Amino acid sequence: MSPTALHDWNLDPGEAIALQKQLAARVERQDRLAEVTRIAGVDIGFEQGGEVTRAAVVVLAWPPGTDGAFERVEQVVHREPTRLPYIPGLLSFRELPAALAAFDRLTSSPELIMVDGQGLAHPRRLGVASHLGLWLDRPTIGIAKSRLCGHHVEPGNERGDRVPLVHKEETIGTVLRSRSGVKPVFVSSGHRVSLPTALDWVVACLGRTKLPEPTRMADRLASRRTAM
DNA sequence: GCGACAG
DNA sequence: ATCTTGTCGC
């Protein structure tokens, strides 16, 4: 475990859940981000039938060019043996070790990080985006392609339409129709970014695609076999 | 006890 | 997440 590490990663489910409850109290839900000039996108993919975990981090320059295109400043792909199976609610324990190794190899310092997965929209308010933000002590936003917990009505069918995601009397995120006619995405605060601000950034990074550019590019790097 | 369940 | 071709629609 590194000097700045919050905890060890070799925990059984019971210990992991207890740890999440402790860490959740340390997640900052208010805005506390520096001026943004670099935005990172993170995603994890698997190879060899799941035996190998592949973490991808892409850093884009902000703002995009006049043509709307984002300049790719840096990218890192890290592979390592998969350590745990997927357990709903404990995703970060399976994916973060590889993601952190990828960040260790990153030379640039993005002021904002967008993660493929939930942030506060988690049963114990510690989705992978929040967990990563806490560990790196950096602002993060969670963008998931499906729901983990909470309830919501169906958002309008036009790009930009949104409805709140509520869990136990609390608004934990926003269900956003990022592209008309396509399944909505679930946006939530990760760490040091409020929900309104998180939504602003996601919308600002949206092309004509469903996913914002940072995670969309990380997605391709993590899932495709071809070098990009 | 019976469902639900990020990636 | 991943296994996988063609096909429907803007």
JSON list of C-alpha atoms (C1' of nucleotides) in Angstrom, two decimals:
[
{"chain": "A", "resi": 1, "resn": "MET", "atom": "CA", "xyz": [0.00, 0.00, 0.00]},
{"chain": "A", "resi": 2, "resn": "SER", "atom": "CA", "xyz": [1.42, 3.36, -1.03]},
{"chain": "A", "resi": 3, "resn": "PRO", "atom": "CA", "xyz": [2.11, 6.08, 1.56]},
{"chain": "A", "resi": 4, "resn": "THR", "atom": "CA", "xyz": [-0.92, 8.10, 0.57]},
{"chain": "A", "resi": 5, "resn": "ALA", "atom": "CA", "xyz": [-3.22, 5.12, 0.21]},
{"chain": "A", "resi": 6, "resn": "LEU", "atom": "CA", "xyz": [-6.54, 5.22, 2.03]},
{"chain": "A", "resi": 7, "resn": "HIS", "atom": "CA", "xyz": [-6.78, 1.47, 2.46]},
{"chain": "A", "resi": 8, "resn": "ASP", "atom": "CA", "xyz": [-5.85, -1.96, 1.20]},
{"chain": "A", "resi": 9, "resn": "TRP", "atom": "CA", "xyz": [-7.75, -3.62, -1.67]},
{"chain": "A", "resi": 10, "resn": "ASN", "atom": "CA", "xyz": [-7.73, -7.20, -0.45]},
{"chain": "A", "resi": 11, "resn": "LEU", "atom": "CA", "xyz": [-10.99, -7.27, 1.47]},
{"chain": "A", "resi": 12, "resn": "ASP", "atom": "CA", "xyz": [-13.86, -9.70, 1.66]},
{"chain": "A", "resi": 13, "resn": "PRO", "atom": "CA", "xyz": [-17.34, -8.40, 0.76]},
{"chain": "A", "resi": 14, "resn": "GLY", "atom": "CA", "xyz": [-18.30, -7.71, 4.35]},
{"chain": "A", "resi": 15, "resn": "GLU", "atom": "CA", "xyz": [-15.19, -5.64, 5.01]},
{"chain": "A", "resi": 16, "resn": "ALA", "atom": "CA", "xyz": [-15.58, -3.81, 1.71]},
{"chain": "A", "resi": 17, "resn": "ILE", "atom": "CA", "xyz": [-19.13, -2.76, 2.56]},
{"chain": "A", "resi": 18, "resn": "ALA", "atom": "CA", "xyz": [-18.09, -1.52, 5.99]},
{"chain": "A", "resi": 19, "resn": "LEU", "atom": "CA", "xyz": [-15.25, 0.43, 4.40]},
{"chain": "A", "resi": 20, "resn": "GLN", "atom": "CA", "xyz": [-17.59, 2.03, 1.87]},
{"chain": "A", "resi": 21, "resn": "LYS", "atom": "CA", "xyz": [-19.75, 3.35, 4.69]},
{"chain": "A", "resi": 22, "resn": "GLN", "atom": "CA", "xyz": [-16.69, 4.94, 6.28]},
{"chain": "A", "resi": 23, "resn": "LEU", "atom": "CA", "xyz": [-15.36, 6.45, 3.07]},
{"chain": "A", "resi": 24, "resn": "ALA", "atom": "CA", "xyz": [-18.74, 7.79, 1.96]},
{"chain": "A", "resi": 25, "resn": "ALA", "atom": "CA", "xyz": [-18.68, 10.27, 4.83]},
{"chain": "A", "resi": 26, "resn": "ARG", "atom": "CA", "xyz": [-15.54, 11.78, 3.37]},
{"chain": "A", "resi": 27, "resn": "VAL", "atom": "CA", "xyz": [-16.92, 12.38, -0.11]},
{"chain": "A", "resi": 28, "resn": "GLU", "atom": "CA", "xyz": [-17.38, 16.09, -0.86]},
{"chain": "A", "resi": 29, "resn": "ARG", "atom": "CA", "xyz": [-20.64, 16.93, -2.59]},
{"chain": "A", "resi": 30, "resn": "GLN", "atom": "CA", "xyz": [-19.95, 20.62, -3.06]},
{"chain": "A", "resi": 31, "resn": "ASP", "atom": "CA", "xyz": [-17.96, 22.22, -5.85]},
{"chain": "A", "resi": 32, "resn": "ARG", "atom": "CA", "xyz": [-14.26, 22.50, -5.20]},
{"chain": "A", "resi": 33, "resn": "LEU", "atom": "CA", "xyz": [-12.51, 22.37, -8.53]},
{"chain": "A", "resi": 34, "resn": "ALA", "atom": "CA", "xyz": [-9.66, 24.39, -9.95]},
{"chain": "A", "resi": 35, "resn": "GLU", "atom": "CA", "xyz": [-9.84, 26.06, -13.35]},
{"chain": "A", "resi": 36, "resn": "VAL", "atom": "CA", "xyz": [-10.26, 23.26, -15.86]},
{"chain": "A", "resi": 37, "resn": "THR", "atom": "CA", "xyz": [-7.78, 22.91, -18.71]},
{"chain": "A", "resi": 38, "resn": "ARG", "atom": "CA", "xyz": [-7.64, 19.10, -18.86]},
{"chain": "A", "resi": 39, "resn": "ILE", "atom": "CA", "xyz": [-10.43, 16.54, -18.49]},
{"chain": "A", "resi": 40, "resn": "ALA", "atom": "CA", "xyz": [-9.77, 12.82, -18.11]},
{"chain": "A", "resi": 41, "resn": "GLY", "atom": "CA", "xyz": [-12.04, 9.94, -19.05]},
{"chain": "A", "resi": 42, "resn": "VAL", "atom": "CA", "xyz": [-11.66, 6.52, -17.40]},
{"chain": "A", "resi": 43, "resn": "ASP", "atom": "CA", "xyz": [-13.05, 3.11, -18.26]},
{"chain": "A", "resi": 44, "resn": "ILE", "atom": "CA", "xyz": [-12.24, -0.56, -17.74]},
{"chain": "A", "resi": 45, "resn": "GLY", "atom": "CA", "xyz": [-12.50, -3.44, -20.16]},
{"chain": "A", "resi": 46, "resn": "PHE", "atom": "CA", "xyz": [-11.64, -7.14, -20.00]},
{"chain": "A", "resi": 47, "resn": "GLU", "atom": "CA", "xyz": [-9.73, -9.62, -22.15]},
{"chain": "A", "resi": 48, "resn": "GLN", "atom": "CA", "xyz": [-9.13, -13.34, -22.19]},
{"chain": "A", "resi": 49, "resn": "GLY", "atom": "CA", "xyz": [-12.62, -14.16, -21.02]},
{"chain": "A", "resi": 50, "resn": "GLY", "atom": "CA", "xyz": [-12.22, -11.82, -18.06]},
{"chain": "A", "resi": 51, "resn": "GLU", "atom": "CA", "xyz": [-8.82, -13.06, -16.92]},
{"chain": "A", "resi": 52, "resn": "VAL", "atom": "CA", "xyz": [-7.18, -9.74, -17.77]},
{"chain": "A", "resi": 53, "resn": "THR", "atom": "CA", "xyz": [-8.39, -6.30, -16.71]},
{"chain": "A", "resi": 54, "resn": "ARG", "atom": "CA", "xyz": [-7.59, -3.39, -18.98]},
{"chain": "A", "resi": 55, "resn": "ALA", "atom": "CA", "xyz": [-7.81, 0.17, -17.64]},
{"chain": "A", "resi": 56, "resn": "ALA", "atom": "CA", "xyz": [-7.83, 3.12, -20.03]},
{"chain": "A", "resi": 57, "resn": "VAL", "atom": "CA", "xyz": [-7.38, 6.78, -19.18]},
{"chain": "A", "resi": 58, "resn": "VAL", "atom": "CA", "xyz": [-7.68, 9.49, -21.82]},
{"chain": "A", "resi": 59, "resn": "VAL", "atom": "CA", "xyz": [-6.86, 13.14, -21.19]},
{"chain": "A", "resi": 60, "resn": "LEU", "atom": "CA", "xyz": [-8.52, 15.79, -23.34]},
{"chain": "A", "resi": 61, "resn": "ALA", "atom": "CA", "xyz": [-7.81, 19.52, -23.52]},
{"chain": "A", "resi": 62, "resn": "TRP", "atom": "CA", "xyz": [-10.50, 21.96, -22.44]},
{"chain": "A", "resi": 63, "resn": "PRO", "atom": "CA", "xyz": [-12.02, 23.82, -24.14]},
{"chain": "A", "resi": 64, "resn": "PRO", "atom": "CA", "xyz": [-12.46, 22.01, -27.46]},
{"chain": "A", "resi": 65, "resn": "GLY", "atom": "CA", "xyz": [-11.40, 23.68, -30.69]},
{"chain": "A", "resi": 66, "resn": "THR", "atom": "CA", "xyz": [-13.66, 25.99, -32.67]},
{"chain": "A", "resi": 67, "resn": "ASP", "atom": "CA", "xyz": [-14.70, 22.98, -34.70]},
{"chain": "A", "resi": 68, "resn": "GLY", "atom": "CA", "xyz": [-15.92, 21.33, -31.52]},
{"chain": "A", "resi": 69, "resn": "ALA", "atom": "CA", "xyz": [-13.24, 18.65, -31.58]},
{"chain": "A", "resi": 70, "resn": "PHE", "atom": "CA", "xyz": [-11.38, 17.76, -28.41]},
{"chain": "A", "resi": 71, "resn": "GLU", "atom": "CA", "xyz": [-7.59, 17.53, -28.55]},
{"chain": "A", "resi": 72, "resn": "ARG", "atom": "CA", "xyz": [-6.30, 14.31, -27.05]},
{"chain": "A", "resi": 73, "resn": "VAL", "atom": "CA", "xyz": [-3.42, 15.28, -24.82]},
{"chain": "A", "resi": 74, "resn": "GLU", "atom": "CA", "xyz": [-2.44, 11.88, -23.45]},
{"chain": "A", "resi": 75, "resn": "GLN", "atom": "CA", "xyz": [-3.67, 8.35, -23.02]},
{"chain": "A", "resi": 76, "resn": "VAL", "atom": "CA", "xyz": [-2.59, 5.34, -20.98]},
{"chain": "A", "resi": 77, "resn": "VAL", "atom": "CA", "xyz": [-3.67, 1.70, -21.15]},
{"chain": "A", "resi": 78, "resn": "HIS", "atom": "CA", "xyz": [-2.74, -0.59, -18.28]},
{"chain": "A", "resi": 79, "resn": "ARG", "atom": "CA", "xyz": [-3.27, -4.36, -18.14]},
{"chain": "A", "resi": 80, "resn": "GLU", "atom": "CA", "xyz": [-3.12, -6.64, -15.12]},
{"chain": "A", "resi": 81, "resn": "PRO", "atom": "CA", "xyz": [-4.66, -9.92, -13.93]},
{"chain": "A", "resi": 82, "resn": "THR", "atom": "CA", "xyz": [-8.28, -9.60, -12.85]},
{"chain": "A", "resi": 83, "resn": "ARG", "atom": "CA", "xyz": [-8.53, -9.95, -9.08]},
{"chain": "A", "resi": 84, "resn": "LEU", "atom": "CA", "xyz": [-12.21, -10.09, -8.21]},
{"chain": "A", "resi": 85, "resn": "PRO", "atom": "CA", "xyz": [-15.52, -11.05, -9.83]},
{"chain": "A", "resi": 86, "resn": "TYR", "atom": "CA", "xyz": [-18.17, -8.44, -10.46]},
{"chain": "A", "resi": 87, "resn": "ILE", "atom": "CA", "xyz": [-20.40, -7.91, -7.44]},
{"chain": "A", "resi": 88, "resn": "PRO", "atom": "CA", "xyz": [-23.15, -5.27, -7.70]},
{"chain": "A", "resi": 89, "resn": "GLY", "atom": "CA", "xyz": [-22.28, -2.46, -5.30]},
{"chain": "A", "resi": 90, "resn": "LEU", "atom": "CA", "xyz": [-18.63, -3.43, -5.02]},
{"chain": "A", "resi": 91, "resn": "LEU", "atom": "CA", "xyz": [-17.49, -2.55, -8.52]},
{"chain": "A", "resi": 92, "resn": "SER", "atom": "CA", "xyz": [-14.71, -0.23, -7.38]},
{"chain": "A", "resi": 93, "resn": "PHE", "atom": "CA", "xyz": [-12.86, -3.03, -5.61]},
{"chain": "A", "resi": 94, "resn": "ARG", "atom": "CA", "xyz": [-12.69, -4.92, -8.89]},
{"chain": "A", "resi": 95, "resn": "GLU", "atom": "CA", "xyz": [-11.84, -2.02, -11.20]},
{"chain": "A", "resi": 96, "resn": "LEU", "atom": "CA", "xyz": [-9.97, 0.66, -9.27]},
{"chain": "A", "resi": 97, "resn": "PRO", "atom": "CA", "xyz": [-6.63, -1.10, -8.74]},
{"chain": "A", "resi": 98, "resn": "ALA", "atom": "CA", "xyz": [-6.09, -1.21, -12.49]},
{"chain": "A", "resi": 99, "resn": "ALA", "atom": "CA", "xyz": [-7.37, 2.33, -12.98]},
{"chain": "A", "resi": 100, "resn": "LEU", "atom": "CA", "xyz": [-5.01, 3.65, -10.30]},
{"chain": "A", "resi": 101, "resn": "ALA", "atom": "CA", "xyz": [-2.07, 1.92, -11.95]},
{"chain": "A", "resi": 102, "resn": "ALA", "atom": "CA", "xyz": [-2.98, 3.67, -15.18]},
{"chain": "A", "resi": 103, "resn": "PHE", "atom": "CA", "xyz": [-3.09, 7.03, -13.39]},
{"chain": "A", "resi": 104, "resn": "ASP", "atom": "CA", "xyz": [0.34, 6.35, -11.94]},
{"chain": "A", "resi": 105, "resn": "ARG", "atom": "CA", "xyz": [1.70, 6.32, -15.46]},
{"chain": "A", "resi": 106, "resn": "LEU", "atom": "CA", "xyz": [-0.05, 9.53, -16.44]},
{"chain": "A", "resi": 107, "resn": "THR", "atom": "CA", "xyz": [2.22, 12.57, -16.82]},
{"chain": "A", "resi": 108, "resn": "SER", "atom": "CA", "xyz": [-0.48, 15.24, -17.17]},
{"chain": "A", "resi": 109, "resn": "SER", "atom": "CA", "xyz": [-2.72, 16.34, -14.30]},
{"chain": "A", "resi": 110, "resn": "PRO", "atom": "CA", "xyz": [-6.38, 16.61, -15.31]},
{"chain": "A", "resi": 111, "resn": "GLU", "atom": "CA", "xyz": [-8.36, 18.92, -13.01]},
{"chain": "A", "resi": 112, "resn": "LEU", "atom": "CA", "xyz": [-11.56, 16.94, -13.66]},
{"chain": "A", "resi": 113, "resn": "ILE", "atom": "CA", "xyz": [-12.15, 13.22, -14.15]},
{"chain": "A", "resi": 114, "resn": "MET", "atom": "CA", "xyz": [-15.17, 11.57, -15.72]},
{"chain": "A", "resi": 115, "resn": "VAL", "atom": "CA", "xyz": [-15.71, 7.93, -14.78]},
{"chain": "A", "resi": 116, "resn": "ASP", "atom": "CA", "xyz": [-17.78, 5.23, -16.46]},
{"chain": "A", "resi": 117, "resn": "GLY", "atom": "CA", "xyz": [-20.03, 4.19, -13.57]},
{"chain": "A", "resi": 118, "resn": "GLN", "atom": "CA", "xyz": [-21.94, 5.66, -10.63]},
{"chain": "A", "resi": 119, "resn": "GLY", "atom": "CA", "xyz": [-20.73, 8.30, -8.20]},
{"chain": "A", "resi": 120, "resn": "LEU", "atom": "CA", "xyz": [-23.13, 9.07, -5.34]},
{"chain": "A", "resi": 121, "resn": "ALA", "atom": "CA", "xyz": [-25.89, 7.13, -7.09]},
{"chain": "A", "resi": 122, "resn": "HIS", "atom": "CA", "xyz": [-24.90, 4.06, -5.09]},
{"chain": "A", "resi": 123, "resn": "PRO", "atom": "CA", "xyz": [-26.63, 2.21, -2.20]},
{"chain": "A", "resi": 124, "resn": "ARG", "atom": "CA", "xyz": [-24.00, 3.44, 0.26]},
{"chain": "A", "resi": 125, "resn": "ARG", "atom": "CA", "xyz": [-23.13, 6.60, -1.71]},
{"chain": "A", "resi": 126, "resn": "LEU", "atom": "CA", "xyz": [-19.72, 5.38, -2.83]},
{"chain": "A", "resi": 127, "resn": "GLY", "atom": "CA", "xyz": [-19.82, 4.38, -6.46]},
{"chain": "A", "resi": 128, "resn": "VAL", "atom": "CA", "xyz": [-16.59, 3.89, -8.40]},
{"chain": "A", "resi": 129, "resn": "ALA", "atom": "CA", "xyz": [-16.43, 7.56, -9.41]},
{"chain": "A", "resi": 130, "resn": "SER", "atom": "CA", "xyz": [-16.60, 8.77, -5.80]},
{"chain": "A", "resi": 131, "resn": "HIS", "atom": "CA", "xyz": [-14.15, 6.15, -4.63]},
{"chain": "A", "resi": 132, "resn": "LEU", "atom": "CA", "xyz": [-11.64, 7.14, -7.32]},
{"chain": "A", "resi": 133, "resn": "GLY", "atom": "CA", "xyz": [-12.05, 10.85, -6.55]},
{"chain": "A", "resi": 134, "resn": "LEU", "atom": "CA", "xyz": [-11.45, 10.23, -2.87]},
{"chain": "A", "resi": 135, "resn": "TRP", "atom": "CA", "xyz": [-8.36, 8.16, -3.55]},
{"chain": "A", "resi": 136, "resn": "LEU", "atom": "CA", "xyz": [-6.85, 10.64, -6.00]},
{"chain": "A", "resi": 137, "resn": "ASP", "atom": "CA", "xyz": [-8.17, 13.62, -4.04]},
{"chain": "A", "resi": 138, "resn": "ARG", "atom": "CA", "xyz": [-9.49, 15.06, -7.27]},
{"chain": "A", "resi": 139, "resn": "PRO", "atom": "CA", "xyz": [-12.87, 16.18, -8.69]},
{"chain": "A", "resi": 140, "resn": "THR", "atom": "CA", "xyz": [-14.79, 13.35, -10.36]},
{"chain": "A", "resi": 141, "resn": "ILE", "atom": "CA", "xyz": [-18.16, 12.82, -12.05]},
{"chain": "A", "resi": 142, "resn": "GLY", "atom": "CA", "xyz": [-19.96, 9.50, -12.46]},
{"chain": "A", "resi": 143, "resn": "ILE", "atom": "CA", "xyz": [-21.61, 8.68, -15.80]},
{"chain": "A", "resi": 144, "resn": "ALA", "atom": "CA", "xyz": [-23.30, 5.28, -15.93]},
{"chain": "A", "resi": 145, "resn": "LYS", "atom": "CA", "xyz": [-25.11, 3.64, -18.80]},
{"chain": "A", "resi": 146, "resn": "SER", "atom": "CA", "xyz": [-27.68, 1.99, -16.55]},
{"chain": "A", "resi": 147, "resn": "ARG", "atom": "CA", "xyz": [-29.20, 2.26, -13.07]},
{"chain": "A", "resi": 148, "resn": "LEU", "atom": "CA", "xyz": [-27.79, 0.68, -9.93]},
{"chain": "A", "resi": 149, "resn": "CYS", "atom": "CA", "xyz": [-30.29, 2.00, -7.38]},
{"chain": "A", "resi": 150, "resn": "GLY", "atom": "CA", "xyz": [-32.95, 4.67, -7.00]},
{"chain": "A", "resi": 151, "resn": "HIS", "atom": "CA", "xyz": [-36.13, 5.38, -8.93]},
{"chain": "A", "resi": 152, "resn": "HIS", "atom": "CA", "xyz": [-37.13, 7.80, -11.66]},
{"chain": "A", "resi": 153, "resn": "VAL", "atom": "CA", "xyz": [-39.77, 8.50, -14.24]},
{"chain": "A", "resi": 154, "resn": "GLU", "atom": "CA", "xyz": [-38.89, 8.24, -17.91]},
{"chain": "A", "resi": 155, "resn": "PRO", "atom": "CA", "xyz": [-37.24, 11.46, -19.13]},
{"chain": "A", "resi": 156, "resn": "GLY", "atom": "CA", "xyz": [-38.54, 13.26, -22.24]},
{"chain": "A", "resi": 157, "resn": "ASN", "atom": "CA", "xyz": [-37.32, 11.90, -25.55]},
{"chain": "A", "resi": 158, "resn": "GLU", "atom": "CA", "xyz": [-35.38, 14.98, -26.63]},
{"chain": "A", "resi": 159, "resn": "ARG", "atom": "CA", "xyz": [-31.66, 15.53, -26.21]},
{"chain": "A", "resi": 160, "resn": "GLY", "atom": "CA", "xyz": [-31.17, 17.39, -22.92]},
{"chain": "A", "resi": 161, "resn": "ASP", "atom": "CA", "xyz": [-34.36, 16.16, -21.23]},
{"chain": "A", "resi": 162, "resn": "ARG", "atom": "CA", "xyz": [-33.73, 15.05, -17.66]},
{"chain": "A", "resi": 163, "resn": "VAL", "atom": "CA", "xyz": [-35.41, 13.83, -14.49]},
{"chain": "A", "resi": 164, "resn": "PRO", "atom": "CA", "xyz": [-34.07, 13.33, -10.95]},
{"chain": "A", "resi": 165, "resn": "LEU", "atom": "CA", "xyz": [-32.89, 9.97, -9.70]},
{"chain": "A", "resi": 166, "resn": "VAL", "atom": "CA", "xyz": [-34.15, 9.45, -6.14]},
{"chain": "A", "resi": 167, "resn": "HIS", "atom": "CA", "xyz": [-33.16, 6.87, -3.54]},
{"chain": "A", "resi": 168, "resn": "LYS", "atom": "CA", "xyz": [-34.49, 6.84, 0.03]},
{"chain": "A", "resi": 169, "resn": "GLU", "atom": "CA", "xyz": [-35.94, 10.34, -0.11]},
{"chain": "A", "resi": 170, "resn": "GLU", "atom": "CA", "xyz": [-32.71, 11.73, -1.52]},
{"chain": "A", "resi": 171, "resn": "THR", "atom": "CA", "xyz": [-31.84, 13.00, -5.00]},
{"chain": "A", "resi": 172, "resn": "ILE", "atom": "CA", "xyz": [-28.69, 11.08, -5.82]},
{"chain": "A", "resi": 173, "resn": "GLY", "atom": "CA", "xyz": [-28.30, 11.91, -9.50]},
{"chain": "A", "resi": 174, "resn": "THR", "atom": "CA", "xyz": [-29.92, 12.84, -12.80]},
{"chain": "A", "resi": 175, "resn": "VAL", "atom": "CA", "xyz": [-31.21, 10.64, -15.60]},
{"chain": "A", "resi": 176, "resn": "LEU", "atom": "CA", "xyz": [-30.19, 12.51, -18.74]},
{"chain": "A", "resi": 177, "resn": "ARG", "atom": "CA", "xyz": [-31.31, 11.94, -22.31]},
{"chain": "A", "resi": 178, "resn": "SER", "atom": "CA", "xyz": [-27.91, 12.74, -23.78]},
{"chain": "A", "resi": 179, "resn": "ARG", "atom": "CA", "xyz": [-29.07, 11.88, -27.28]},
{"chain": "A", "resi": 180, "resn": "SER", "atom": "CA", "xyz": [-32.64, 11.79, -28.57]},
{"chain": "A", "resi": 181, "resn": "GLY", "atom": "CA", "xyz": [-34.15, 8.39, -29.05]},
{"chain": "A", "resi": 182, "resn": "VAL", "atom": "CA", "xyz": [-31.43, 6.62, -27.07]},
{"chain": "A", "resi": 183, "resn": "LYS", "atom": "CA", "xyz": [-31.40, 5.17, -23.58]},
{"chain": "A", "resi": 184, "resn": "PRO", "atom": "CA", "xyz": [-30.53, 7.88, -21.04]},
{"chain": "A", "resi": 185, "resn": "VAL", "atom": "CA", "xyz": [-27.33, 8.07, -19.01]},
{"chain": "A", "resi": 186, "resn": "PHE", "atom": "CA", "xyz": [-27.14, 8.33, -15.21]},
{"chain": "A", "resi": 187, "resn": "VAL", "atom": "CA", "xyz": [-25.11, 11.31, -14.01]},
{"chain": "A", "resi": 188, "resn": "SER", "atom": "CA", "xyz": [-24.09, 11.77, -10.40]},
{"chain": "A", "resi": 189, "resn": "SER", "atom": "CA", "xyz": [-21.53, 13.65, -8.30]},
{"chain": "A", "resi": 190, "resn": "GLY", "atom": "CA", "xyz": [-18.30, 11.75, -7.82]},
{"chain": "A", "resi": 191, "resn": "HIS", "atom": "CA", "xyz": [-16.20, 13.88, -5.47]},
{"chain": "A", "resi": 192, "resn": "ARG", "atom": "CA", "xyz": [-15.83, 17.66, -5.11]},
{"chain": "A", "resi": 193, "resn": "VAL", "atom": "CA", "xyz": [-18.37, 18.32, -7.89]},
{"chain": "A", "resi": 194, "resn": "SER", "atom": "CA", "xyz": [-22.02, 19.20, -7.21]},
{"chain": "A", "resi": 195, "resn": "LEU", "atom": "CA", "xyz": [-24.78, 17.58, -9.23]},
{"chain": "A", "resi": 196, "resn": "PRO", "atom": "CA", "xyz": [-25.69, 20.78, -11.16]},
{"chain": "A", "resi": 197, "resn": "THR", "atom": "CA", "xyz": [-22.04, 21.32, -12.06]},
{"chain": "A", "resi": 198, "resn": "ALA", "atom": "CA", "xyz": [-21.59, 17.67, -12.99]},
{"chain": "A", "resi": 199, "resn": "LEU", "atom": "CA", "xyz": [-24.51, 17.97, -15.39]},
{"chain": "A", "resi": 200, "resn": "ASP", "atom": "CA", "xyz": [-23.08, 21.15, -16.91]},
{"chain": "A", "resi": 201, "resn": "TRP", "atom": "CA", "xyz": [-19.79, 19.43, -17.64]},
{"chain": "A", "resi": 202, "resn": "VAL", "atom": "CA", "xyz": [-21.38, 16.32, -19.08]},
{"chain": "A", "resi": 203, "resn": "VAL", "atom": "CA", "xyz": [-23.57, 18.38, -21.39]},
{"chain": "A", "resi": 204, "resn": "ALA", "atom": "CA", "xyz": [-20.62, 20.57, -22.36]},
{"chain": "A", "resi": 205, "resn": "CYS", "atom": "CA", "xyz": [-18.61, 17.49, -23.36]},
{"chain": "A", "resi": 206, "resn": "LEU", "atom": "CA", "xyz": [-21.43, 15.92, -25.32]},
{"chain": "A", "resi": 207, "resn": "GLY", "atom": "CA", "xyz": [-20.96, 15.62, -29.05]},
{"chain": "A", "resi": 208, "resn": "ARG", "atom": "CA", "xyz": [-23.83, 14.17, -31.01]},
{"chain": "A", "resi": 209, "resn": "THR", "atom": "CA", "xyz": [-23.20, 10.96, -29.12]},
{"chain": "A", "resi": 210, "resn": "LYS", "atom": "CA", "xyz": [-24.73, 9.31, -26.07]},
{"chain": "A", "resi": 211, "resn": "LEU", "atom": "CA", "xyz": [-21.59, 9.47, -23.94]},
{"chain": "A", "resi": 212, "resn": "PRO", "atom": "CA", "xyz": [-19.55, 12.62, -23.23]},
{"chain": "A", "resi": 213, "resn": "GLU", "atom": "CA", "xyz": [-16.27, 12.69, -25.15]},
{"chain": "A", "resi": 214, "resn": "PRO", "atom": "CA", "xyz": [-13.93, 11.80, -22.24]},
{"chain": "A", "resi": 215, "resn": "THR", "atom": "CA", "xyz": [-15.64, 8.54, -21.30]},
{"chain": "A", "resi": 216, "resn": "ARG", "atom": "CA", "xyz": [-16.56, 7.78, -24.89]},
{"chain": "A", "resi": 217, "resn": "MET", "atom": "CA", "xyz": [-12.90, 7.79, -25.88]},
{"chain": "A", "resi": 218, "resn": "ALA", "atom": "CA", "xyz": [-11.85, 5.88, -22.77]},
{"chain": "A", "resi": 219, "resn": "ASP", "atom": "CA", "xyz": [-14.57, 3.37, -23.60]},
{"chain": "A", "resi": 220, "resn": "ARG", "atom": "CA", "xyz": [-13.11, 2.71, -27.04]},
{"chain": "A", "resi": 221, "resn": "LEU", "atom": "CA", "xyz": [-9.60, 2.34, -25.67]},
{"chain": "A", "resi": 222, "resn": "ALA", "atom": "CA", "xyz": [-10.70, -0.05, -22.97]},
{"chain": "A", "resi": 223, "resn": "SER", "atom": "CA", "xyz": [-12.94, -2.18, -25.12]},
{"chain": "A", "resi": 224, "resn": "ARG", "atom": "CA", "xyz": [-11.31, -2.37, -28.52]},
{"chain": "A", "resi": 225, "resn": "ARG", "atom": "CA", "xyz": [-8.39, -4.61, -29.33]},
{"chain": "A", "resi": 226, "resn": "THR", "atom": "CA", "xyz": [-6.93, -2.29, -31.96]},
{"chain": "A", "resi": 227, "resn": "ALA", "atom": "CA", "xyz": [-4.37, 0.32, -30.99]},
{"chain": "A", "resi": 228, "resn": "MET", "atom": "CA", "xyz": [-5.62, 3.87, -31.25]},
{"chain": "B", "resi": 1, "resn": "DG", "atom": "C1'", "xyz": [-38.40, -15.16, 1.38]},
{"chain": "B", "resi": 2, "resn": "DC", "atom": "C1'", "xyz": [-38.49, -12.79, -3.45]},
{"chain": "B", "resi": 3, "resn": "DG", "atom": "C1'", "xyz": [-36.52, -9.50, -6.77]},
{"chain": "B", "resi": 4, "resn": "DA", "atom": "C1'", "xyz": [-32.86, -6.06, -8.25]},
{"chain": "B", "resi": 5, "resn": "DC", "atom": "C1'", "xyz": [-28.36, -5.65, -9.43]},
{"chain": "B", "resi": 6, "resn": "DA", "atom": "C1'", "xyz": [-22.92, 0.12, -12.23]},
{"chain": "B", "resi": 7, "resn": "DG", "atom": "C1'", "xyz": [-19.36, -2.98, -15.19]},
{"chain": "C", "resi": 1, "resn": "DA", "atom": "C1'", "xyz": [-18.10, -6.49, -19.01]},
{"chain": "C", "resi": 2, "resn": "DT", "atom": "C1'", "xyz": [-18.00, -10.09, -23.01]},
{"chain": "C", "resi": 3, "resn": "DC", "atom": "C1'", "xyz": [-19.56, -13.59, -26.71]},
{"chain": "C", "resi": 4, "resn": "DT", "atom": "C1'", "xyz": [-21.09, -11.67, -32.11]},
{"chain": "C", "resi": 5, "resn": "DT", "atom": "C1'", "xyz": [-23.58, -10.36, -38.33]},
{"chain": "C", "resi": 6, "resn": "DG", "atom": "C1'", "xyz": [-26.46, -8.33, -40.27]},
{"chain": "C", "resi": 7, "resn": "DT", "atom": "C1'", "xyz": [-29.80, -4.99, -40.18]},
{"chain": "C", "resi": 8, "resn": "DC", "atom": "C1'", "xyz": [-33.19, -1.11, -39.14]},
{"chain": "C", "resi": 9, "resn": "DG", "atom": "C1'", "xyz": [-33.28, 3.91, -38.94]},
{"chain": "C", "resi": 10, "resn": "DC", "atom": "C1'", "xyz": [-31.85, 8.91, -38.95]}
]
